[in-house]
Structures are given as C-alpha cells and as structure tokens.
mmCIF file with all atom_site columns, C-alpha atoms in Angstrom:
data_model
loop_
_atom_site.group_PDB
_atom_site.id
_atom_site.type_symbol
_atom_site.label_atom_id
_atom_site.label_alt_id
_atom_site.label_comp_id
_atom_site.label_asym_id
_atom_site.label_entity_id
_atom_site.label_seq_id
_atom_site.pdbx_PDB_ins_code
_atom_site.Cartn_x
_atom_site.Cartn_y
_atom_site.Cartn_z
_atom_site.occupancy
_atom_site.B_iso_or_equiv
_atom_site.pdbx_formal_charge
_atom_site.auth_seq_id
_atom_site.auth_comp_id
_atom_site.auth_asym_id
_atom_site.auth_atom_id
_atom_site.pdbx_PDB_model_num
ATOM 1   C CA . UNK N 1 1   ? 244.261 -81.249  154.230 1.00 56.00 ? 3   UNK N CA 1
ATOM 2   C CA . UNK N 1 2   ? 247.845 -82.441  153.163 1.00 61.00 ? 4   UNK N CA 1
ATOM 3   C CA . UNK N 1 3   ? 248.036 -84.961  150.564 1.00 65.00 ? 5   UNK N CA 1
ATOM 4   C CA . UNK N 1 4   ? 250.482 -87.605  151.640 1.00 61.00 ? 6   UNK N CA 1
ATOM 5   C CA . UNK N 1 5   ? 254.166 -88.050  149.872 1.00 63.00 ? 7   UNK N CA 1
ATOM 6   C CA . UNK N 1 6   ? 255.126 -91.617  147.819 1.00 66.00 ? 8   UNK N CA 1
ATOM 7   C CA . UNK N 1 7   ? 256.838 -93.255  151.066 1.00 69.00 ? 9   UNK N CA 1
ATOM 8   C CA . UNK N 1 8   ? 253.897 -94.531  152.909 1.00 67.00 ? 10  UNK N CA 1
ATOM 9   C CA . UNK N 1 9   ? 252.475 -95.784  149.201 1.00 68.00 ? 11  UNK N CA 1
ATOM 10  C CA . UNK N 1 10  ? 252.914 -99.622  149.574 1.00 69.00 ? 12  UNK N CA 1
ATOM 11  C CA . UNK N 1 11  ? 256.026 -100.962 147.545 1.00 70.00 ? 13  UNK N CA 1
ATOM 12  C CA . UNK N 1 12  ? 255.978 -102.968 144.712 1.00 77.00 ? 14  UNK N CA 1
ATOM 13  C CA . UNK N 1 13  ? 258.366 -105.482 144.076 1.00 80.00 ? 15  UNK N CA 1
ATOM 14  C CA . UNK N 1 14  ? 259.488 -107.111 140.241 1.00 86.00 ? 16  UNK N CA 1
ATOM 15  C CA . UNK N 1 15  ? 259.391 -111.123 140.152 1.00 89.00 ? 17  UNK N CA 1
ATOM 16  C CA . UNK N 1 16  ? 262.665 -112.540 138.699 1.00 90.00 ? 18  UNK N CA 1
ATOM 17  C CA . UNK N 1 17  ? 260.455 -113.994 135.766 1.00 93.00 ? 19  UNK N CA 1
ATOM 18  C CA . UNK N 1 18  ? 259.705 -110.893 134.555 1.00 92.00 ? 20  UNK N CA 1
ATOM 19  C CA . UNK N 1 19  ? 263.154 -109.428 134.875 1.00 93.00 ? 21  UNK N CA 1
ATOM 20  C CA . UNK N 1 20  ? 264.185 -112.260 132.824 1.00 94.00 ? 22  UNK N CA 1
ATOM 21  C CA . UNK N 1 21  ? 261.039 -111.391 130.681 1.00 94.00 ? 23  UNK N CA 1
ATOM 22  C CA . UNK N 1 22  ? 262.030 -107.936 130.128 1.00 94.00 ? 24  UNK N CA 1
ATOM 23  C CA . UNK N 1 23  ? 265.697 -109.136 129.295 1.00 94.00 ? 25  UNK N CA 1
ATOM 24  C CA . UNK N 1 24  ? 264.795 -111.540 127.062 1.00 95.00 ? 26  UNK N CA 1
ATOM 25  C CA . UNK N 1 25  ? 262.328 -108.349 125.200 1.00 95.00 ? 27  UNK N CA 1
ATOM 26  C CA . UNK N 1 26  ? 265.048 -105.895 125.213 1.00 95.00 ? 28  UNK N CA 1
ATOM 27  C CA . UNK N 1 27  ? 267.684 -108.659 123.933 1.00 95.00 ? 29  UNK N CA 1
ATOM 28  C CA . UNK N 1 28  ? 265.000 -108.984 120.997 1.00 94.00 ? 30  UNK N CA 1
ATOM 29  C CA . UNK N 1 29  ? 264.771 -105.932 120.516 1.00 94.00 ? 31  UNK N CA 1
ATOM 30  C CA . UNK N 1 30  ? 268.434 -105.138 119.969 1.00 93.00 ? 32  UNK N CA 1
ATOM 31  C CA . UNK N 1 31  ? 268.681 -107.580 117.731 1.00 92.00 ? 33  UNK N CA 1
ATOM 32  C CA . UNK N 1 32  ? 266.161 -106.821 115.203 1.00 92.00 ? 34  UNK N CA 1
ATOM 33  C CA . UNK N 1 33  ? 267.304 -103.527 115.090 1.00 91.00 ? 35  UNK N CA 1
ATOM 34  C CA . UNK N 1 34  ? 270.728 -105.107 114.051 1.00 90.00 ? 36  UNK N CA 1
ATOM 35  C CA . UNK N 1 35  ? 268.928 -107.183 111.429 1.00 90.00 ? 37  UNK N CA 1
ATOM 36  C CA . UNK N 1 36  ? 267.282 -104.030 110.199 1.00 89.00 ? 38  UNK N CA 1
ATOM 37  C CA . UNK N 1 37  ? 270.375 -101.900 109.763 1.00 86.00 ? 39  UNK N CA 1
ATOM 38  C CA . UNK N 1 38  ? 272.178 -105.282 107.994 1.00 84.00 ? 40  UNK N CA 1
ATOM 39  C CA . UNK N 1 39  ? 268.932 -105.856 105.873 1.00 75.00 ? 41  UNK N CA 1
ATOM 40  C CA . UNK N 1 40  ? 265.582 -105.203 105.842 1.00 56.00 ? 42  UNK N CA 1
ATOM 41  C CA . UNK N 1 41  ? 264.773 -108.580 104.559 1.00 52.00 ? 43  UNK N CA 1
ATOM 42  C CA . UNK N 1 42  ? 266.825 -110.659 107.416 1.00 46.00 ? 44  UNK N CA 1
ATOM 43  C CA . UNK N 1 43  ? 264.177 -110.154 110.258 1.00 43.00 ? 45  UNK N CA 1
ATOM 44  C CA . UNK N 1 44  ? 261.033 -111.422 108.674 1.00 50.00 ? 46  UNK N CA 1
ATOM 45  C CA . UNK N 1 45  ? 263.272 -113.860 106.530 1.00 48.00 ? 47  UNK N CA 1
ATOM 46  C CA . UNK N 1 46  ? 265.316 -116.288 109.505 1.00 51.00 ? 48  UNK N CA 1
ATOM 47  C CA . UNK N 1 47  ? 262.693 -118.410 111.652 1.00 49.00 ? 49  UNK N CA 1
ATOM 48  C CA . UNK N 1 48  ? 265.712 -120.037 113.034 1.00 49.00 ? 50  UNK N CA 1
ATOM 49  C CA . UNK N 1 49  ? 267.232 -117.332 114.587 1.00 49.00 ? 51  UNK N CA 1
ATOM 50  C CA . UNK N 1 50  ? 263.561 -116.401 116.297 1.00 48.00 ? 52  UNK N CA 1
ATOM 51  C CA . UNK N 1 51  ? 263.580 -119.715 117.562 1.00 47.00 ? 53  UNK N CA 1
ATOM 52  C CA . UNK N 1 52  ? 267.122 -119.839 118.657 1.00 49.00 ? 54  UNK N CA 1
ATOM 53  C CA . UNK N 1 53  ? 266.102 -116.371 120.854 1.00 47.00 ? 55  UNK N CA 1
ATOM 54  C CA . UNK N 1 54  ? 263.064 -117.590 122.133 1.00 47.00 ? 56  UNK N CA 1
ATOM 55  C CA . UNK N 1 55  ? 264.214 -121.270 123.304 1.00 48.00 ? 57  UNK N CA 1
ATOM 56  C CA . UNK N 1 56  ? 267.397 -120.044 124.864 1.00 47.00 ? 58  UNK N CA 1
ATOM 57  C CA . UNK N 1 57  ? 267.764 -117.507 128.149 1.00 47.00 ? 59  UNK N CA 1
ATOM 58  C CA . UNK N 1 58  ? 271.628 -116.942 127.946 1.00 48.00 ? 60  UNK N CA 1
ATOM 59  C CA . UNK N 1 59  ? 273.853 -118.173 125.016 1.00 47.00 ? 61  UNK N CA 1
ATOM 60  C CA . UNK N 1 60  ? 277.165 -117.085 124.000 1.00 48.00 ? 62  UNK N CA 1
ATOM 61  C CA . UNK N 1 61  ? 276.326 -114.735 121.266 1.00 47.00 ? 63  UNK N CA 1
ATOM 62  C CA . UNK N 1 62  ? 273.453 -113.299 123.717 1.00 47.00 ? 64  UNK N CA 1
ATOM 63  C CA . UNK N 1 63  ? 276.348 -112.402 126.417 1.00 46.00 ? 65  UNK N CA 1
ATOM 64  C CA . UNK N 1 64  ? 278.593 -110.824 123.917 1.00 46.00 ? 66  UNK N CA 1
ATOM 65  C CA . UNK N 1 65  ? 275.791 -108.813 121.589 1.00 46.00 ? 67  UNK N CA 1
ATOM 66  C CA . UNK N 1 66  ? 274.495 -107.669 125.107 1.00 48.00 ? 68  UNK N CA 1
ATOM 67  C CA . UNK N 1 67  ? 275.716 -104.099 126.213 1.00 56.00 ? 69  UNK N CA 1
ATOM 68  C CA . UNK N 1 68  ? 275.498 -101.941 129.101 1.00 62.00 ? 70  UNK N CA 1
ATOM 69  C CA . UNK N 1 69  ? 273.562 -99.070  128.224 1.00 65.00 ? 71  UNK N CA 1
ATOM 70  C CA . UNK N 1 70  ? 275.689 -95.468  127.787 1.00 65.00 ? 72  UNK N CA 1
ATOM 71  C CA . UNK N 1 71  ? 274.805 -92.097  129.458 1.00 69.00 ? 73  UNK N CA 1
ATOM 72  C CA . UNK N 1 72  ? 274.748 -89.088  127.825 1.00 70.00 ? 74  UNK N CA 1
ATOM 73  C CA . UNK N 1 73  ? 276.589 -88.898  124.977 1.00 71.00 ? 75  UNK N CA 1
ATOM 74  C CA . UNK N 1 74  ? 279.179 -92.327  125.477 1.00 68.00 ? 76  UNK N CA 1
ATOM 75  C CA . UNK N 1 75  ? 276.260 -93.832  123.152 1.00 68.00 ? 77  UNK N CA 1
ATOM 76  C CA . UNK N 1 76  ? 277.216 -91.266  120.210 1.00 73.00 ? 78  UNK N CA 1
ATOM 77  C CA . UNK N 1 77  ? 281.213 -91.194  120.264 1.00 73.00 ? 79  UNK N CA 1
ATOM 78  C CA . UNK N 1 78  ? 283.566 -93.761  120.840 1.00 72.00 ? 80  UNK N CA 1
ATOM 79  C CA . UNK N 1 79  ? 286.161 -93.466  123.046 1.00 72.00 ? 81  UNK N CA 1
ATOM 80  C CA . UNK N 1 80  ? 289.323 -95.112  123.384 1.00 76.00 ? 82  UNK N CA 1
ATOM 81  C CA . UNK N 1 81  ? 291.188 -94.964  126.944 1.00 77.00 ? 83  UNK N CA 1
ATOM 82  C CA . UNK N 1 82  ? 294.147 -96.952  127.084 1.00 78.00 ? 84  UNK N CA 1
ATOM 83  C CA . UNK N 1 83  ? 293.650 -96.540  130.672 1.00 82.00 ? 85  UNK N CA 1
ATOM 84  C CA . UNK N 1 84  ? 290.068 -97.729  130.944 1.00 79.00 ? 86  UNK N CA 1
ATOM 85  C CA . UNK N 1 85  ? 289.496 -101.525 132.051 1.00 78.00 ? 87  UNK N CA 1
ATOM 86  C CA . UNK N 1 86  ? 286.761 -102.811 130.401 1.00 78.00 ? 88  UNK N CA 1
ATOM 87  C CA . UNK N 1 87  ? 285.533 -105.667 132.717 1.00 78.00 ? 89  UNK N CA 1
ATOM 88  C CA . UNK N 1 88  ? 284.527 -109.341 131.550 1.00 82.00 ? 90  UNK N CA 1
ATOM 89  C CA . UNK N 1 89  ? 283.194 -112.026 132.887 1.00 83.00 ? 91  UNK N CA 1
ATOM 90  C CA . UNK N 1 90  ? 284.742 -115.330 133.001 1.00 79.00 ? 92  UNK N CA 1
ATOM 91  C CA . UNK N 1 91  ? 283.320 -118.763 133.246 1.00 81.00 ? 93  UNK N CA 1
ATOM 92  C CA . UNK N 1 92  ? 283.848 -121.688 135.445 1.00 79.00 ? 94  UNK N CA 1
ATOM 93  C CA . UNK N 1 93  ? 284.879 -123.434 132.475 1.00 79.00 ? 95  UNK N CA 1
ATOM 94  C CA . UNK N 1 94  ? 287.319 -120.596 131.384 1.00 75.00 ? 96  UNK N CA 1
ATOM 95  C CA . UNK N 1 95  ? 289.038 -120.098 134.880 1.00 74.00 ? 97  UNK N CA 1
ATOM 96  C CA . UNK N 1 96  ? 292.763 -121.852 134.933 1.00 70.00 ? 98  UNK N CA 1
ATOM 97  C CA . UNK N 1 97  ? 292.643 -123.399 138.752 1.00 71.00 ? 99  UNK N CA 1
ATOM 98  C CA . UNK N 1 98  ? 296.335 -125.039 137.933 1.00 70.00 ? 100 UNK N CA 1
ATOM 99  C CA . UNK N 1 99  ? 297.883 -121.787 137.025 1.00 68.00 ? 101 UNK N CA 1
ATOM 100 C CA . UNK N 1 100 ? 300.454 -119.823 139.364 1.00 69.00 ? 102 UNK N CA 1
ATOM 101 C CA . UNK N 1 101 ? 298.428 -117.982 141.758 1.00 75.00 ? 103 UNK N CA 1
ATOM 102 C CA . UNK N 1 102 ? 299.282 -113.948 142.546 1.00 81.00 ? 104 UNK N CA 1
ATOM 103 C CA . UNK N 1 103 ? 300.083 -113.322 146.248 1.00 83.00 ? 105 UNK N CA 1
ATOM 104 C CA . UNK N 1 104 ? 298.559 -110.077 147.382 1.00 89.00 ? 106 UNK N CA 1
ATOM 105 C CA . UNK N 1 105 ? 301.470 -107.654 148.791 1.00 90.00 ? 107 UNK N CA 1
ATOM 106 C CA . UNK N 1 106 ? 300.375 -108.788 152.447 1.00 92.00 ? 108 UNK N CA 1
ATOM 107 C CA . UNK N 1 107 ? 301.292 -112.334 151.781 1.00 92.00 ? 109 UNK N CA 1
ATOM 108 C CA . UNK N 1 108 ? 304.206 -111.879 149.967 1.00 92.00 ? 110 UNK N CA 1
ATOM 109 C CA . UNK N 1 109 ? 305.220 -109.620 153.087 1.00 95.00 ? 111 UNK N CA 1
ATOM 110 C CA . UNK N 1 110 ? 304.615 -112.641 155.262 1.00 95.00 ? 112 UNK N CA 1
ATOM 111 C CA . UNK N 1 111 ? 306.297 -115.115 153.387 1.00 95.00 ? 113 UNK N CA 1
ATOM 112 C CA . UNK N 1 112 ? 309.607 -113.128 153.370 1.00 96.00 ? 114 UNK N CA 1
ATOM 113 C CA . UNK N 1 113 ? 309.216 -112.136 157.078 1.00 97.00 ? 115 UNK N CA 1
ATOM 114 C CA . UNK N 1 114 ? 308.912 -116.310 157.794 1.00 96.00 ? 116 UNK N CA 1
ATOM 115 C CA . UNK N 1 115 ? 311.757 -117.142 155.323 1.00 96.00 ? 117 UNK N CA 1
ATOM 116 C CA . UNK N 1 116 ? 313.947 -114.597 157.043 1.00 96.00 ? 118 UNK N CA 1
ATOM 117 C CA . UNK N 1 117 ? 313.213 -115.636 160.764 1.00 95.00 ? 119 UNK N CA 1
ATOM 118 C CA . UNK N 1 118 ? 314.363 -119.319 159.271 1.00 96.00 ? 120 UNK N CA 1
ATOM 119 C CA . UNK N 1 119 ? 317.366 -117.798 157.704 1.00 94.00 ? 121 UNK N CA 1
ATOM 120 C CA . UNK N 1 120 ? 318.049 -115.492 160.923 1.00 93.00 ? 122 UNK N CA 1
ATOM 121 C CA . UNK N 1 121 ? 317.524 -118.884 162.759 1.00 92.00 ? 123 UNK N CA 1
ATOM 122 C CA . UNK N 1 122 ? 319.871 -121.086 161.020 1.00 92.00 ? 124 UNK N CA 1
ATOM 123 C CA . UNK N 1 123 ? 322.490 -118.678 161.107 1.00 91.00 ? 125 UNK N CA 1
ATOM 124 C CA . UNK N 1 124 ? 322.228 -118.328 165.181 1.00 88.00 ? 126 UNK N CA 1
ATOM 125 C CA . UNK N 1 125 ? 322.562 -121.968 165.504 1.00 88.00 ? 127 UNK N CA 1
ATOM 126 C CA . UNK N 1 126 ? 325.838 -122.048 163.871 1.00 89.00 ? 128 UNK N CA 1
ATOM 127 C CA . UNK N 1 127 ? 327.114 -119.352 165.704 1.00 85.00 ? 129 UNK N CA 1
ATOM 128 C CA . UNK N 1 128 ? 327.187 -116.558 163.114 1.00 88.00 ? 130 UNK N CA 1
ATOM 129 C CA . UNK N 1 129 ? 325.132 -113.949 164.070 1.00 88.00 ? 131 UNK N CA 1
ATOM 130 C CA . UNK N 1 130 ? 326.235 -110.595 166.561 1.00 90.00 ? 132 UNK N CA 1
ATOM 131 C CA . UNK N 1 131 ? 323.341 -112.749 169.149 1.00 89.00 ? 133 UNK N CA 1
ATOM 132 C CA . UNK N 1 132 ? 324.878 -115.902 168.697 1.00 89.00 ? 134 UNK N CA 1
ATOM 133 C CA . UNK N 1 133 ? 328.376 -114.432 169.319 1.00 90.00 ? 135 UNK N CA 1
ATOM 134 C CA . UNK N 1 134 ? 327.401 -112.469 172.537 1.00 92.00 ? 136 UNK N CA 1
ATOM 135 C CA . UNK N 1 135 ? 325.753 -115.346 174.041 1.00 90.00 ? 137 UNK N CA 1
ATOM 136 C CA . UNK N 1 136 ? 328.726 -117.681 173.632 1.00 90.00 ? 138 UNK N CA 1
ATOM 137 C CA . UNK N 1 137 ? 331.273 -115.432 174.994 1.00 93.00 ? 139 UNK N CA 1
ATOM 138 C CA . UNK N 1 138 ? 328.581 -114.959 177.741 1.00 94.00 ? 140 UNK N CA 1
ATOM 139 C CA . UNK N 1 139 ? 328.353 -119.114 178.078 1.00 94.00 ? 141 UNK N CA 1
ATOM 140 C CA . UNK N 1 140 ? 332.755 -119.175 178.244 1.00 95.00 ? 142 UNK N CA 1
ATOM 141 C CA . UNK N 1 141 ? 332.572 -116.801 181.004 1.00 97.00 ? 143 UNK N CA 1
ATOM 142 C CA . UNK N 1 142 ? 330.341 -118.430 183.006 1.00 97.00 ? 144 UNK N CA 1
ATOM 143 C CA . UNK N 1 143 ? 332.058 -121.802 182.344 1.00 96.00 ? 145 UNK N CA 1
ATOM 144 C CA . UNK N 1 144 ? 335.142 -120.474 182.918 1.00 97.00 ? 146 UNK N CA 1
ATOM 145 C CA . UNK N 1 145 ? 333.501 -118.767 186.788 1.00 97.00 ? 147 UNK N CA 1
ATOM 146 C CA . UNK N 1 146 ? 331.414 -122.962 187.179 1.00 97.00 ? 148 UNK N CA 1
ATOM 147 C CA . UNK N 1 147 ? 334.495 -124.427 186.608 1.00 97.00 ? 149 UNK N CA 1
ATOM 148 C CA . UNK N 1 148 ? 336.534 -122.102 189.071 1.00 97.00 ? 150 UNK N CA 1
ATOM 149 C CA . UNK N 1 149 ? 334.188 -122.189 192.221 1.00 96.00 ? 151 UNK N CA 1
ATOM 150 C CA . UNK N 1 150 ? 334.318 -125.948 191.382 1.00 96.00 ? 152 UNK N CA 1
ATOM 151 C CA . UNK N 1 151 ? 337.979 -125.966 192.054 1.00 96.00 ? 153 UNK N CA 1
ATOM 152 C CA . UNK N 1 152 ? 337.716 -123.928 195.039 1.00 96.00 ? 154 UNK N CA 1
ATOM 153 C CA . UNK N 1 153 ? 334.767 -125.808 196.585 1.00 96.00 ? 155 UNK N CA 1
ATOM 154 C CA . UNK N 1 154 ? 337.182 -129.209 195.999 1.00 96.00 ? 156 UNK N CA 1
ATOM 155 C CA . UNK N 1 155 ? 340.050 -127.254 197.400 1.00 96.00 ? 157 UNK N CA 1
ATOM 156 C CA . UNK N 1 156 ? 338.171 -126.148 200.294 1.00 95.00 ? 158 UNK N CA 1
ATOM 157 C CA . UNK N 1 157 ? 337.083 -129.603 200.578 1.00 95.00 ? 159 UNK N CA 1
ATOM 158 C CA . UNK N 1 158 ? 340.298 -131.100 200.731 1.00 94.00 ? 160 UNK N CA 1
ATOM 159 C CA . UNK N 1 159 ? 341.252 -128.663 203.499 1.00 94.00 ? 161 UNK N CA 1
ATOM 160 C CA . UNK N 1 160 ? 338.627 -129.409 205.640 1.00 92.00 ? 162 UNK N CA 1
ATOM 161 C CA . UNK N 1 161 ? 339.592 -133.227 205.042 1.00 92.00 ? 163 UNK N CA 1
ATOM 162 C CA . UNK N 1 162 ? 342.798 -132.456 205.766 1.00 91.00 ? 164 UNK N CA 1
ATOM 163 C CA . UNK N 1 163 ? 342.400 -130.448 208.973 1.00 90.00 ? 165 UNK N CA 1
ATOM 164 C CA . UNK N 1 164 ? 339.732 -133.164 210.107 1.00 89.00 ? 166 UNK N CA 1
ATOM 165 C CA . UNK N 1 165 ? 342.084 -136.060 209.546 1.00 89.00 ? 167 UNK N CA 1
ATOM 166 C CA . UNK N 1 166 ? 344.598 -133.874 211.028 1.00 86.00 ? 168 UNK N CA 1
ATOM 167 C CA . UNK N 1 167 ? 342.722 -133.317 214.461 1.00 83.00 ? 169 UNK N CA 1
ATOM 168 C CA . UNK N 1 168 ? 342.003 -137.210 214.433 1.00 82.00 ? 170 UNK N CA 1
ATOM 169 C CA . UNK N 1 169 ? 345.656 -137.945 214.297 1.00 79.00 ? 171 UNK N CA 1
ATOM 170 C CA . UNK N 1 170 ? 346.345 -135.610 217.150 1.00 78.00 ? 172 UNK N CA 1
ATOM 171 C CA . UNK N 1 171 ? 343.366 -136.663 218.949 1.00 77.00 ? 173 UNK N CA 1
ATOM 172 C CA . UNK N 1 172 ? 344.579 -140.395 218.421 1.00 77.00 ? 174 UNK N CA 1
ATOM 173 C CA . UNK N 1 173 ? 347.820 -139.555 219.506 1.00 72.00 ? 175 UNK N CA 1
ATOM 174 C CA . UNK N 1 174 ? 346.960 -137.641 222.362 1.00 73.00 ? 176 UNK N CA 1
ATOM 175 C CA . UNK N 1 175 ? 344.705 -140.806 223.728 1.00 70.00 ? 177 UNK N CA 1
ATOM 176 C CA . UNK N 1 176 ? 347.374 -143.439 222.340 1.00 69.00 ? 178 UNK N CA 1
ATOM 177 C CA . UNK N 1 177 ? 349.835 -141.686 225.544 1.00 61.00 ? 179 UNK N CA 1
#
C-alpha cells in the first residue's frame, strides 16, 4: 500500500486570539531581550512596564519597537539604500483630509482635455478659430445665394402681376368695345 500525501490531511485553522496571543509573546519577548542587553537588572526590576505590556494590545511604543523580521543576512548588516522606501503606516488621526490632493496623470489628462474643449469653445463663438472662419464665409455665401433667389422670386412675381394685370386690361378693353 501507498501511504497518502499531507493534502487530504484535514486543515487546521489559527483563531485570531491566538494570533494576537502569539504577538503579544513575541512582542515580550523582544523586549526583554532589549532590557537584557541595556541591563540585566531592568527586566526583573520594572513591574510597570510588565503591566503596561500585558494590559495593552497595540500602543505607540509597541508599533514602533515592532519589526519585520530579516532574511538571511539583512538581520546582521545594515544597509542604507537611498532608493529603498521604507513603508509606514499612518493613522486616521495623522491623515491631513484638508490638504491639496495629487491628481493621478489620468485626471490631470482629463482636466486639461475639458479646459481646452472650453477654451477651443469660447474661441469658436467669437469667431476666431480656422472652424469658426470657414463656417461664416460658408453662412455669407449662402446669405448672399437666400437673398438673391429672394429677389428673383419677387421679380418673377412682379412679372407675372404685371402680365396678369396686363391681360385684364386687354381683356377689359376688348369687352369695353
């Protein structure tokens, strides 16, 4: 027979307590070994600090005594990289809400594209633009060809009035004999 692998094993899952519970240990930890390396005395010495550990989950000095782990040999030798972003956390209380807000490049992009459509748009409607230009020559032209077949549909007009009132008179003449 085959012995079966770890996958059909049923899994066990960690409560959040006791993550918090291990935390809490290896946040204890850390610090007596600091207390240690200050003094040998200062561990057994401070009930208030024990206290302090044991009666609060997450306090200031907790967040900033509290370091990632290093691989390898980051834990040995320090390095300083200008380049390197160390990242920190920032609290609700810390965060400026009233401060001037960054645009991402895509917004900034917009913003322009919308300011110059209301530029583009103010210059058209004062008749500044190459558009603008073309279409009111176009609009002259075609007043200019309303405004002629106006005159020759009232000249027209006349001269069918005139050659109507001009068949009436002979007409009225002719019966008048």
């Amino acid at each position: 027979g085959r012995k079966g692998g770890h996958k059909g094993r049923a899994r066990q899952y960690t409560s959040p307590e006791e993550i918090d519970a291990q935390l809490q240990a290896e946040k204890q930890k850390a610090r007596e070994e600091e207390e240690q390396e200050e003094g040998g005395e200062g561990a057994t010495g401070d009930p208030k600090k024990e206290k302090k550990s044991l009666d609060s989950d997450e306090s200031d000095e907790d967040d900033e005594d509290y370091q990632q782990k290093r691989k390898g040999v980051e834990g040995l030798i320090d390095i300083e990289n200008p380049n390197r972003v160390i990242q920190t956390t920032k609290k609700v209380t810390q965060l400026d809400l009233d401060g001037p807000k960054e645009l991402s490049r895509r917004e900034r992009e917009e913003i322009e594209k919308q300011k110059a459509k209301e530029r583009y748009m103010k210059m058209h409607l004062a008749g500044k633009t190459e558009q603008a230009k073309a279409d009111l020559a176009r609009l002259a032209i075609i007043r200019k060809q309303r405004e002629e077949a106006a005159r020759k549909k009232k000249e027209e007009r006349k001269a069918k009035d005139e050659a109507a009132m001009a068949g009436k008179r002979l007409q009225s003449l002719s019966l008048n004999k």
